[in-house]
Amino acid sequence: MTAKNSPDTGKHQVSNVHRNSNFAELDQAVIHELHQLCTRLHDEVIFEQELARLNQLLDDFSAARKFYLRYVTLHSMMLTSTGKQQRVEAEELSRHITQVEQNENSDRTHPLADTLLSEEQPGLLGLRQQSVVTWAIAAMLLIAASATIWAVRETDVDFAEAHHRGRVQRPTDPAPGVVRIAPAVRLSYISSNARWQPNGAFQPVTALSPGDQLNLLEGEIELTYNTGTKLLLVAPAEFLVQAAGGQLRSGGLVTSVTDAGHGFTIETPNGKVVDLGTEFGVVVDDFGVSEVSVFQGKVEAFPLGKHIGSKKVELTKGRGLQWDEDAMIPLNANLRRFAASVLPRTPGLDLAESQTSLSDEFLSPRLDTAKWRVLGDVRATRTGLDLRGRDAGNQPYLITADPYDPSRSPLTITCDFQFAKLGPAVVPAFSMLTRSSAERGIAAAPWRGTLASCVRCSFSSDPQSGDGILQAGVKLETDREMANISWSGFLRPVAETPYRIVMRDDGVKISFTVSLRDNPSVSKTVTCRSLFQGKANYVAFEGAASGLTRIERVEISRDPIQPPLSRYADFCSRLSNASRQRNREERLLREWTPENSVLILDDDFHAPQLDGSKWTCLGDIQAGGGAIQLGLPNAEAHIDTWKPRPYLLTRKRLDPGAGSLTIVGKIQFAKNFLAGYGASFAVMTRANDQRGQGPGWEHSVLQRGIRANFWPAAWDSKNSLEIHEKPTSNTLILLATEGLEANPQVRSYLFRVVDDGQSVTLTIVDPRRPKRMHRISASTTSTLRTGYVGFESCWGSPVTLDKVRIYQTRASTNSASVPASSSEPPPPKPEA
Amino acid sequence: MKSSDPPAGLPEFSNPKRMEQFVELYSQNYPRLQYYLMALLPTSNDAADVIQETSLVLWKKFDSFEMGSNFLAWACKIARLEVLKHHERGRHSARLFATSVLEKLAVQAVAAATRPAPPIEVLESCLAALPETERKLIRRRYEPNSSVKQIAAELDVSANSLSKMLGRIRRTLLACMERKLSQEW
């Protein structure tokens, strides 16, 4: 038996600092056991034997019961961190009762009172009436409170989530004295990647009210109306909550309306959609086009436009409608396309490589007519394809011979080009078109000669300032002008400089990146949504109306075709698949959290810039896009392992001798990671912040430190995992190596490095195969102690780094600086 | 619920003031009563059932309650009887604790329930100090209608290992609260 004193004796002195003073009669092992038993009991995974043991401890020791009750307190507080709210609501109801008593007549105007009194005889006002009202309210309080005790408070859980992640705009609070029995709308789901538009006036709420404005930049949220109707809003989106629906100002949503929610209405900038019992989706794009698709049941659409007037169109399952100011197009509801328009990505296919469908480097003096056709002055040379602009209205075009429909499978188009011979009268411009017609349209200037209909992304210079402008536009009809969105702030186009444009079009969402071909760090990306369904689906490249543009390479690739979606549940399931993948990674990283440790650095790299308080850089490190890119690609996709390597370094020096360091995170290699000698990723600890100088590859890494290296290209040798020690600039000792059968299809891994000052362990795992961990350990020999932690890739094959956490094991519990506590377990044994 | 039809068997108070008193006392003491029942019936469904039953009995017997005396002690006494009745009805978790344990727990739980509850802000500050992933996980555990088995399935882990993770987080929270609270709790 493990108790120190006889059971049920003595009172305990209260202490808030001394370890376990409250449970003095129990020793550490029993407390640890009680912890386990209590948690298993509350999680309902306890075995009979364990329950018997818990009963024995609780029966024998007063301190054990006290401990158990403390656990219950935590459990209860967690469940009712909303208890406050519960009381507030109860008090509000009490206040309301008082008001009812004070004012017999005025309460008849209150909706709740009206409802309660509706079946009373008109002459029975007075005490009888009050008592019915108060009784009913009390009954509601009792029953509702009781029924929701354990079902408490989705809202509060979400409250914290919403509070943590962002804010929902609440323009005005409910008027004082108004009793809110149930929120009209709840925020019932927030995806883990949700980001909200920051706004100083925001307040965190999850019980939404009509008038609340939701500006979602990233992720998905689900609203549940008090009728049970659910609405999934997918970022980027702006949505104004209404009691039975809302206004979708931009973005996409899918909704599943219950019987009680009939009449649910989604307004768009140019019309509205009214439910007649259904599941339907609505998207509003960036060019003022609205679209509704009906998955189940029936809706009424009310398009409104300058030229279409006010219409009412009834749509049934499988039907859709698209409209803008000028035109209305009936559609067969293309659910896959609709999914593409509202879902940010295709979970599960993230790692599936797209297939190259067309590639041309234009090295032949004859254009391959099996691939291409042209309009205007386009000439093939041995150094590229020249698009020569003669005059406005006669722009040169290179057009694919075959159509590429992005709504069938998303397209990625890469084009390298340069402007040649810029003269004073020449305005450089280059455009890439998808969903495009192959014929010129008949619109008036300045769109005369532009292809009849298309989505068009262009890079040009501002005629006034000469600065670079990126534009995305859509031309819906042959005789209509192009509707454009412009972004400024990019470098002005320069002659004879190789540029690279990458355009991605999934049938609705378009992203467009312009960069310097040889320095991709100089780049700008813009995104937009267009619901326009191409009348034809050619891909085209448009040269400037004046001057010469030379195309040097074009590559068109297609994503795998995606499985269909047909119901609200399918959307949710697709989102939850993405969420499951994220959860799997989070779980693995969480499992790697060492006990009794302090999280000393945590960065998910959501900020557009690198956090200078945490990090420094050596070489090419790029922030943005929710991750860090270590290193740059190059045009030839060549990897050189001897060139100086890029490093992300902690700003602070860390001493693993003072507490074991555990460094975890997620990496993704670039597509070329197996080319040549192959890419690598390493974590260096106890490192300095200078690379070596000299001809050997050892000088490409930091001058000193312990280096845990993952080199998947070495899969057929014994060096996939390596631990090096670099005590001085010119000395490199290989402490351990390990072979690893890396899967060429897998580029994403989670890593963990543990350095306790005496030894280093590197663990690598593919998160989709969590049971197959690869591990290598080595004892270190040098006297290296304090140093930076550095994350390294190699030249020519960037590694994306994310979710970095660095933990340090707490100093011994005897240390005066660490407050003792009754509940902390003993420090873990050092890892072998 | 159809608001104008009183549930069968419930008294209709002729004195609305008395009703107001009940509502006030019940709502004030509700969290501690909840805590008391959770201590005796640690699985959520049983406790939820019993608190509903208890609330109705309290209401029925409120006429016998003397204003000015300890409402919580009175309510706990009735709740304890309801727990015993629940046992008699043979609900599954009735057998989680031996009778002797239940008796001892009931005594200590009343004492604990009559002390002021630790401020919720302390828990919230301890939650805020957790790493984000841990905070999310423990919050997820206490979402309505969620169970460890269900979350484990979502996360693709066993219920045992999820409980272990939750146990670690709870240990951290308890340690944090221990440090922050100067009062007995």
mmCIF file with all atom_site columns, N, CA and C in Angstrom, chain A residues 599-636:
data_model
loop_
_atom_site.group_PDB
_atom_site.id
_atom_site.type_symbol
_atom_site.label_atom_id
_atom_site.label_alt_id
_atom_site.label_comp_id
_atom_site.label_asym_id
_atom_site.label_entity_id
_atom_site.label_seq_id
_atom_site.pdbx_PDB_ins_code
_atom_site.Cartn_x
_atom_site.Cartn_y
_atom_site.Cartn_z
_atom_site.occupancy
_atom_site.B_iso_or_equiv
_atom_site.pdbx_formal_charge
_atom_site.auth_seq_id
_atom_site.auth_comp_id
_atom_site.auth_asym_id
_atom_site.auth_atom_id
_atom_site.pdbx_PDB_model_num
ATOM 1   N N  . LEU A 1 599 ? 6.922  25.185 -23.810 1.00 0.00 ? 599 LEU A N  1
ATOM 2   C CA . LEU A 1 599 ? 6.940  25.497 -25.241 1.00 0.00 ? 599 LEU A CA 1
ATOM 3   C C  . LEU A 1 599 ? 7.653  26.829 -25.379 1.00 0.00 ? 599 LEU A C  1
ATOM 4   N N  . ILE A 1 600 ? 8.867  26.791 -25.906 1.00 0.00 ? 600 ILE A N  1
ATOM 5   C CA . ILE A 1 600 ? 9.612  28.048 -25.934 1.00 0.00 ? 600 ILE A CA 1
ATOM 6   C C  . ILE A 1 600 ? 9.509  28.747 -27.284 1.00 0.00 ? 600 ILE A C  1
ATOM 7   N N  . LEU A 1 601 ? 9.048  28.038 -28.294 1.00 0.00 ? 601 LEU A N  1
ATOM 8   C CA . LEU A 1 601 ? 8.854  28.704 -29.580 1.00 0.00 ? 601 LEU A CA 1
ATOM 9   C C  . LEU A 1 601 ? 7.783  27.949 -30.349 1.00 0.00 ? 601 LEU A C  1
ATOM 10  N N  . ASP A 1 602 ? 6.860  28.695 -30.915 1.00 0.00 ? 602 ASP A N  1
ATOM 11  C CA . ASP A 1 602 ? 5.729  28.084 -31.617 1.00 0.00 ? 602 ASP A CA 1
ATOM 12  C C  . ASP A 1 602 ? 5.387  29.004 -32.787 1.00 0.00 ? 602 ASP A C  1
ATOM 13  N N  . ASP A 1 603 ? 5.476  28.496 -33.991 1.00 0.00 ? 603 ASP A N  1
ATOM 14  C CA . ASP A 1 603 ? 5.166  29.374 -35.118 1.00 0.00 ? 603 ASP A CA 1
ATOM 15  C C  . ASP A 1 603 ? 4.494  28.571 -36.227 1.00 0.00 ? 603 ASP A C  1
ATOM 16  N N  . ASP A 1 604 ? 3.282  28.994 -36.583 1.00 0.00 ? 604 ASP A N  1
ATOM 17  C CA . ASP A 1 604 ? 2.600  28.385 -37.729 1.00 0.00 ? 604 ASP A CA 1
ATOM 18  C C  . ASP A 1 604 ? 2.762  29.256 -38.968 1.00 0.00 ? 604 ASP A C  1
ATOM 19  N N  . PHE A 1 605 ? 3.531  30.306 -38.848 1.00 0.00 ? 605 PHE A N  1
ATOM 20  C CA . PHE A 1 605 ? 3.908  31.163 -39.975 1.00 0.00 ? 605 PHE A CA 1
ATOM 21  C C  . PHE A 1 605 ? 2.704  31.743 -40.716 1.00 0.00 ? 605 PHE A C  1
ATOM 22  N N  . HIS A 1 606 ? 1.674  32.106 -39.963 1.00 0.00 ? 606 HIS A N  1
ATOM 23  C CA . HIS A 1 606 ? 0.510  32.701 -40.607 1.00 0.00 ? 606 HIS A CA 1
ATOM 24  C C  . HIS A 1 606 ? 0.743  34.150 -41.006 1.00 0.00 ? 606 HIS A C  1
ATOM 25  N N  . ALA A 1 607 ? 1.682  34.792 -40.324 1.00 0.00 ? 607 ALA A N  1
ATOM 26  C CA . ALA A 1 607 ? 1.910  36.211 -40.621 1.00 0.00 ? 607 ALA A CA 1
ATOM 27  C C  . ALA A 1 607 ? 2.538  36.358 -42.009 1.00 0.00 ? 607 ALA A C  1
ATOM 28  N N  . PRO A 1 608 ? 2.238  37.466 -42.692 1.00 0.00 ? 608 PRO A N  1
ATOM 29  C CA . PRO A 1 608 ? 2.812  37.635 -44.029 1.00 0.00 ? 608 PRO A CA 1
ATOM 30  C C  . PRO A 1 608 ? 4.329  37.802 -43.990 1.00 0.00 ? 608 PRO A C  1
ATOM 31  N N  . GLN A 1 609 ? 4.839  38.272 -42.842 1.00 0.00 ? 609 GLN A N  1
ATOM 32  C CA . GLN A 1 609 ? 6.291  38.409 -42.722 1.00 0.00 ? 609 GLN A CA 1
ATOM 33  C C  . GLN A 1 609 ? 6.817  37.462 -41.642 1.00 0.00 ? 609 GLN A C  1
ATOM 34  N N  . LEU A 1 610 ? 8.092  37.184 -41.755 1.00 0.00 ? 610 LEU A N  1
ATOM 35  C CA . LEU A 1 610 ? 8.734  36.367 -40.741 1.00 0.00 ? 610 LEU A CA 1
ATOM 36  C C  . LEU A 1 610 ? 8.754  37.143 -39.425 1.00 0.00 ? 610 LEU A C  1
ATOM 37  N N  . ASP A 1 611 ? 8.465  36.460 -38.325 1.00 0.00 ? 611 ASP A N  1
ATOM 38  C CA . ASP A 1 611 ? 8.448  37.112 -37.017 1.00 0.00 ? 611 ASP A CA 1
ATOM 39  C C  . ASP A 1 611 ? 9.890  37.326 -36.555 1.00 0.00 ? 611 ASP A C  1
ATOM 40  N N  . GLY A 1 612 ? 10.314 38.572 -36.654 1.00 0.00 ? 612 GLY A N  1
ATOM 41  C CA . GLY A 1 612 ? 11.705 38.917 -36.350 1.00 0.00 ? 612 GLY A CA 1
ATOM 42  C C  . GLY A 1 612 ? 12.055 38.729 -34.886 1.00 0.00 ? 612 GLY A C  1
ATOM 43  N N  . SER A 1 613 ? 11.048 38.616 -34.025 1.00 0.00 ? 613 SER A N  1
ATOM 44  C CA . SER A 1 613 ? 11.373 38.401 -32.616 1.00 0.00 ? 613 SER A CA 1
ATOM 45  C C  . SER A 1 613 ? 11.753 36.942 -32.371 1.00 0.00 ? 613 SER A C  1
ATOM 46  N N  . LYS A 1 614 ? 11.403 36.097 -33.323 1.00 0.00 ? 614 LYS A N  1
ATOM 47  C CA . LYS A 1 614 ? 11.699 34.669 -33.142 1.00 0.00 ? 614 LYS A CA 1
ATOM 48  C C  . LYS A 1 614 ? 12.848 34.183 -34.025 1.00 0.00 ? 614 LYS A C  1
ATOM 49  N N  . TRP A 1 615 ? 12.959 34.804 -35.210 1.00 0.00 ? 615 TRP A N  1
ATOM 50  C CA . TRP A 1 615 ? 13.800 34.188 -36.234 1.00 0.00 ? 615 TRP A CA 1
ATOM 51  C C  . TRP A 1 615 ? 14.792 35.162 -36.859 1.00 0.00 ? 615 TRP A C  1
ATOM 52  N N  . THR A 1 616 ? 15.872 34.586 -37.372 1.00 0.00 ? 616 THR A N  1
ATOM 53  C CA . THR A 1 616 ? 16.730 35.302 -38.312 1.00 0.00 ? 616 THR A CA 1
ATOM 54  C C  . THR A 1 616 ? 16.926 34.383 -39.513 1.00 0.00 ? 616 THR A C  1
ATOM 55  N N  . CYS A 1 617 ? 17.475 34.946 -40.583 1.00 0.00 ? 617 CYS A N  1
ATOM 56  C CA . CYS A 1 617 ? 17.632 34.151 -41.804 1.00 0.00 ? 617 CYS A CA 1
ATOM 57  C C  . CYS A 1 617 ? 19.058 34.204 -42.300 1.00 0.00 ? 617 CYS A C  1
ATOM 58  N N  . LEU A 1 618 ? 19.418 33.182 -43.000 1.00 0.00 ? 618 LEU A N  1
ATOM 59  C CA . LEU A 1 618 ? 20.692 33.150 -43.712 1.00 0.00 ? 618 LEU A CA 1
ATOM 60  C C  . LEU A 1 618 ? 20.342 32.600 -45.095 1.00 0.00 ? 618 LEU A C  1
ATOM 61  N N  . GLY A 1 619 ? 20.494 33.424 -46.114 1.00 0.00 ? 619 GLY A N  1
ATOM 62  C CA . GLY A 1 619 ? 20.144 32.949 -47.453 1.00 0.00 ? 619 GLY A CA 1
ATOM 63  C C  . GLY A 1 619 ? 18.684 33.201 -47.789 1.00 0.00 ? 619 GLY A C  1
ATOM 64  N N  . ASP A 1 620 ? 18.184 32.425 -48.749 1.00 0.00 ? 620 ASP A N  1
ATOM 65  C CA . ASP A 1 620 ? 16.857 32.692 -49.321 1.00 0.00 ? 620 ASP A CA 1
ATOM 66  C C  . ASP A 1 620 ? 15.755 32.042 -48.500 1.00 0.00 ? 620 ASP A C  1
ATOM 67  N N  . ILE A 1 621 ? 15.125 32.822 -47.675 1.00 0.00 ? 621 ILE A N  1
ATOM 68  C CA . ILE A 1 621 ? 14.016 32.337 -46.851 1.00 0.00 ? 621 ILE A CA 1
ATOM 69  C C  . ILE A 1 621 ? 12.815 33.219 -47.161 1.00 0.00 ? 621 ILE A C  1
ATOM 70  N N  . GLN A 1 622 ? 11.685 32.608 -47.530 1.00 0.00 ? 622 GLN A N  1
ATOM 71  C CA . GLN A 1 622 ? 10.503 33.395 -47.860 1.00 0.00 ? 622 GLN A CA 1
ATOM 72  C C  . GLN A 1 622 ? 9.351  33.057 -46.934 1.00 0.00 ? 622 GLN A C  1
ATOM 73  N N  . ALA A 1 623 ? 8.711  34.110 -46.409 1.00 0.00 ? 623 ALA A N  1
ATOM 74  C CA . ALA A 1 623 ? 7.531  33.920 -45.568 1.00 0.00 ? 623 ALA A CA 1
ATOM 75  C C  . ALA A 1 623 ? 6.292  34.217 -46.397 1.00 0.00 ? 623 ALA A C  1
ATOM 76  N N  . GLY A 1 624 ? 5.139  33.915 -45.818 1.00 0.00 ? 624 GLY A N  1
ATOM 77  C CA . GLY A 1 624 ? 3.860  34.180 -46.508 1.00 0.00 ? 624 GLY A CA 1
ATOM 78  C C  . GLY A 1 624 ? 3.237  32.889 -46.950 1.00 0.00 ? 624 GLY A C  1
ATOM 79  N N  . GLY A 1 625 ? 1.911  32.926 -47.092 1.00 0.00 ? 625 GLY A N  1
ATOM 80  C CA . GLY A 1 625 ? 1.209  31.721 -47.538 1.00 0.00 ? 625 GLY A CA 1
ATOM 81  C C  . GLY A 1 625 ? 1.097  30.679 -46.446 1.00 0.00 ? 625 GLY A C  1
ATOM 82  N N  . GLY A 1 626 ? 1.316  31.072 -45.196 1.00 0.00 ? 626 GLY A N  1
ATOM 83  C CA . GLY A 1 626 ? 1.090  30.152 -44.089 1.00 0.00 ? 626 GLY A CA 1
ATOM 84  C C  . GLY A 1 626 ? 2.218  29.171 -43.856 1.00 0.00 ? 626 GLY A C  1
ATOM 85  N N  . ALA A 1 627 ? 3.356  29.379 -44.491 1.00 0.00 ? 627 ALA A N  1
ATOM 86  C CA . ALA A 1 627 ? 4.499  28.493 -44.265 1.00 0.00 ? 627 ALA A CA 1
ATOM 87  C C  . ALA A 1 627 ? 5.767  29.248 -44.659 1.00 0.00 ? 627 ALA A C  1
ATOM 88  N N  . ILE A 1 628 ? 6.892  28.630 -44.368 1.00 0.00 ? 628 ILE A N  1
ATOM 89  C CA . ILE A 1 628 ? 8.174  29.241 -44.717 1.00 0.00 ? 628 ILE A CA 1
ATOM 90  C C  . ILE A 1 628 ? 8.790  28.421 -45.833 1.00 0.00 ? 628 ILE A C  1
ATOM 91  N N  . GLN A 1 629 ? 9.326  29.109 -46.826 1.00 0.00 ? 629 GLN A N  1
ATOM 92  C CA . GLN A 1 629 ? 10.033 28.375 -47.873 1.00 0.00 ? 629 GLN A CA 1
ATOM 93  C C  . GLN A 1 629 ? 11.524 28.552 -47.655 1.00 0.00 ? 629 GLN A C  1
ATOM 94  N N  . LEU A 1 630 ? 12.201 27.437 -47.471 1.00 0.00 ? 630 LEU A N  1
ATOM 95  C CA . LEU A 1 630 ? 13.649 27.459 -47.292 1.00 0.00 ? 630 LEU A CA 1
ATOM 96  C C  . LEU A 1 630 ? 14.271 27.216 -48.651 1.00 0.00 ? 630 LEU A C  1
ATOM 97  N N  . GLY A 1 631 ? 14.915 28.236 -49.220 1.00 0.00 ? 631 GLY A N  1
ATOM 98  C CA . GLY A 1 631 ? 15.575 28.068 -50.509 1.00 0.00 ? 631 GLY A CA 1
ATOM 99  C C  . GLY A 1 631 ? 14.667 28.411 -51.667 1.00 0.00 ? 631 GLY A C  1
ATOM 100 N N  . LEU A 1 632 ? 15.266 28.415 -52.846 1.00 0.00 ? 632 LEU A N  1
ATOM 101 C CA . LEU A 1 632 ? 14.543 28.816 -54.057 1.00 0.00 ? 632 LEU A CA 1
ATOM 102 C C  . LEU A 1 632 ? 14.665 27.738 -55.120 1.00 0.00 ? 632 LEU A C  1
ATOM 103 N N  . PRO A 1 633 ? 13.676 27.674 -55.996 1.00 0.00 ? 633 PRO A N  1
ATOM 104 C CA . PRO A 1 633 ? 13.842 26.788 -57.157 1.00 0.00 ? 633 PRO A CA 1
ATOM 105 C C  . PRO A 1 633 ? 14.681 27.513 -58.212 1.00 0.00 ? 633 PRO A C  1
ATOM 106 N N  . ASN A 1 634 ? 15.095 26.828 -59.225 1.00 0.00 ? 634 ASN A N  1
ATOM 107 C CA . ASN A 1 634 ? 15.711 27.516 -60.363 1.00 0.00 ? 634 ASN A CA 1
ATOM 108 C C  . ASN A 1 634 ? 15.129 26.960 -61.646 1.00 0.00 ? 634 ASN A C  1
ATOM 109 N N  . ALA A 1 635 ? 15.368 27.668 -62.723 1.00 0.00 ? 635 ALA A N  1
ATOM 110 C CA . ALA A 1 635 ? 14.691 27.341 -63.977 1.00 0.00 ? 635 ALA A CA 1
ATOM 111 C C  . ALA A 1 635 ? 14.961 25.908 -64.408 1.00 0.00 ? 635 ALA A C  1
ATOM 112 N N  . GLU A 1 636 ? 16.172 25.440 -64.161 1.00 0.00 ? 636 GLU A N  1
ATOM 113 C CA . GLU A 1 636 ? 16.523 24.090 -64.620 1.00 0.00 ? 636 GLU A CA 1
ATOM 114 C C  . GLU A 1 636 ? 16.150 23.027 -63.602 1.00 0.00 ? 636 GLU A C  1
#
